Amino acid sequence: MREDLMDIICCPLDKHELDLEVIRRNDEEIMEGRLVCTECGEEYPIEDGIPNLLPPDMREESPA
Amino acid sequence: MREDLMDIICCPLDKHELDLEVIRRNDEEIMEGRLVCTECGEEYPIEDGIPNLLPPDMREESPA
Amino acid sequence: MSVREEFDRWASEGRDRGMAERHWHTAKHALARAPVEPGDTVLDLGCGSGYAGRALRDTADAGRVYGLDASPEMARNARSYTDDPQVSYLVGDFEHLPFADDAIDHCFSMESFYYASDPHAALAELARVLRPGGTFYCAVNFYEENVHSHHWPEKVDVGMTRWSEREYRQAFREAGLHVAGQDRIPDREITIPPADEFPTEDWESRDAMVERYRTYGTLLTVGVAP
Amino acid sequence: MSVREEFDRWASEGRDRGMAERHWHTAKHALARAPVEPGDTVLDLGCGSGYAGRALRDTADAGRVYGLDASPEMARNARSYTDDPQVSYLVGDFEHLPFADDAIDHCFSMESFYYASDPHAALAELARVLRPGGTFYCAVNFYEENVHSHHWPEKVDVGMTRWSEREYRQAFREAGLHVAGQDRIPDREITIPPADEFPTEDWESRDAMVERYRTYGTLLTVGVAP
Ligand SMILES: Nc1ncnc2c1ncn2[C@@H]1O[C@H](CSCC[C@H](N)C(=O)O)[C@@H](O)[C@H]1O
Ligand SMILES: Nc1ncnc2c1ncn2[C@@H]1O[C@H](CSCC[C@H](N)C(=O)O)[C@@H](O)[C@H]1O
């Protein structure tokens, strides 16, 4: 995901702002990382450049 | 025109309410009459059942 | 010539019905989209023969339908085509609408809006009379992109405003209407003769005629009062 | 099965592209009507392969396009079909939109809205994220009047809501959206075999197939945030 996405995304549960934690990035994008809700602390993963903002109970783990 | 038209029509110039003066009516409708603005006093004719609510300067007289 | 005089002449020559027939090909598709609910009050702006408002009575069970036209002869003809007590015709001007604020649920207009001498003033009036959520369905065949319409003003003795699709959207927004959609409705019903019959009286080539009706068709811009 | 699991399976079988191709026949007409201006931010809700948002980048010069889908595999496929830096895909749920209030100019959704487990909650979320005047173009082939779609839930392992045209309008209004228009967009491109080839695997009769595609087509309901 590109960093300008931060302008409009929010926590899907309480609609508060998210903090971005970058694990890996390339020239254009954040490839791996985490989005953390500044209010409820819920964490949303960024995997292969795609943020997963499903509510945690809808986000099953990928099969190992 | 049917009398229930009075619910929504107004003076085209100043948008104030109109008074209805009936000259001739049948069971359903006012066939001849006048609509008079309660504010500016402008008069609008009803002829053959059709109210003419053109601003006066756009309403030429019908040829005699 | 004034709008009233020009269209009184058209009406007395019976041209209101011919127009209605031709316009129906695309107008019916626009009418079918309108979110008119049973009981709604509908305004047919520049109604001519008045077919559009009558159609909304029949298909959408509109409650009251008002056809407004600057030409007394058009209104007289329109009135003679129906006995429906829920349908009324008024003589009036686009820029001086004789309706109270928020009095109208939806307004439809076919091939008439661009005759307004000040179309911005007409839009401001529409924004005033439509209730919140009310729509203005504005359908025109005369517009910038439709190059085949550019010469029409030569044939009509009143002023005509030629806006582009973008200018329609902008003007709606300037008047305070949201733009909910815009597109060209093709006329798929008009008979287009085989190529060897061209040129005809009206058309240089078959391609030009196809482009006029199938590509440009009727421009519909839908506005919504906030 | 969850929406995520069902559509991850579809995506990994490559069904996202087949759907896109079939849906394009009618989706493109809906997209062509949307009042998207250059620079606008567009959301493609339940984007699947993501073709719709990409089309609005190309045709309407949309500024930023977000495709949202509950299936990570769909989002992954969609991402692989473009290099456009202005186009992004997110995994998310209709009823829990991860967007700030008023962040979206226009939202388009094709053949996905009825999978929402609570469609009223989804509409409330849309009303929240659309800026005033923003539109929701909601296109569905699965709806009450389209009798030929009634058996579809048997083939899909997730819940599907079957509303009538009227129920769509009502639900939009209950969520605080104005309804700007509604109609059925016919699919004129699907190949319909000659009568003597019926019954086919999917169709009892030619008439039924014609009715499905030409009469019922795709139901489009257009909502506008006040
Ligand atoms: N400023 C104005 N106010 C009211 N009516 C007007 C007007 N300018 C033009 N008109 C009316 O608009 C009509 C255009 S002809 C179209 C008529 C009809 N809607 C149809 O589709 O066939 C004429 O009847 C003309 O009298
Ligand atoms: N609650 C929900 N939240 C997000 N996406 C959902 C959803 N329910 C269904 N979907 C997604 O909606 C899509 C429906 S298939 C349609 C895909 C695409 N719009 C097209 O026209 O081809 C699937 O990709 C599915 O994953």
XYZ file of C-alpha atoms and ligand atoms in Angstrom, chain D residues 3 7 19-20 23 46-48 51 68-71 74 92-94 110-112 115-116, ligand 2:
48
model
C -17.598 -14.818 2.365
C -14.554 -15.971 -2.664
C -17.145 -12.748 -13.806
C -15.570 -9.490 -14.853
C -20.509 -8.326 -15.800
C -16.769 -5.868 -3.553
C -14.338 -5.246 -6.388
C -13.480 -8.840 -7.344
C -12.056 -3.946 -13.415
C -12.369 -3.211 -1.372
C -13.096 -6.914 -1.063
C -13.509 -9.342 1.838
C -11.434 -11.925 0.008
C -9.537 -11.427 -4.872
C -12.307 -5.204 4.241
C -15.967 -5.723 4.986
C -19.009 -3.805 3.673
C -21.410 -4.672 -9.141
C -22.982 -7.986 -8.137
C -21.726 -7.853 -4.604
C -23.732 -10.616 0.005
C -23.654 -8.193 2.950
N -19.324 -8.418 3.153
C -18.442 -8.264 2.166
N -17.440 -7.369 2.282
C -16.538 -7.198 1.276
N -16.585 -7.883 0.104
C -17.566 -8.785 -0.050
C -18.535 -9.007 0.947
N -19.402 -9.934 0.480
C -18.985 -10.281 -0.750
N -17.884 -9.594 -1.076
C -17.124 -9.684 -2.339
O -17.989 -9.312 -3.399
C -17.520 -9.924 -4.596
C -18.742 -10.420 -5.362
S -18.353 -11.026 -6.959
C -18.378 -9.542 -7.966
C -17.023 -9.002 -8.240
C -16.935 -7.810 -9.177
N -17.579 -6.627 -8.624
C -17.538 -8.122 -10.533
O -18.423 -7.415 -10.998
O -17.124 -9.117 -11.144
C -16.570 -11.054 -4.194
O -15.278 -10.752 -4.648
C -16.689 -11.088 -2.680
O -15.482 -11.414 -2.027
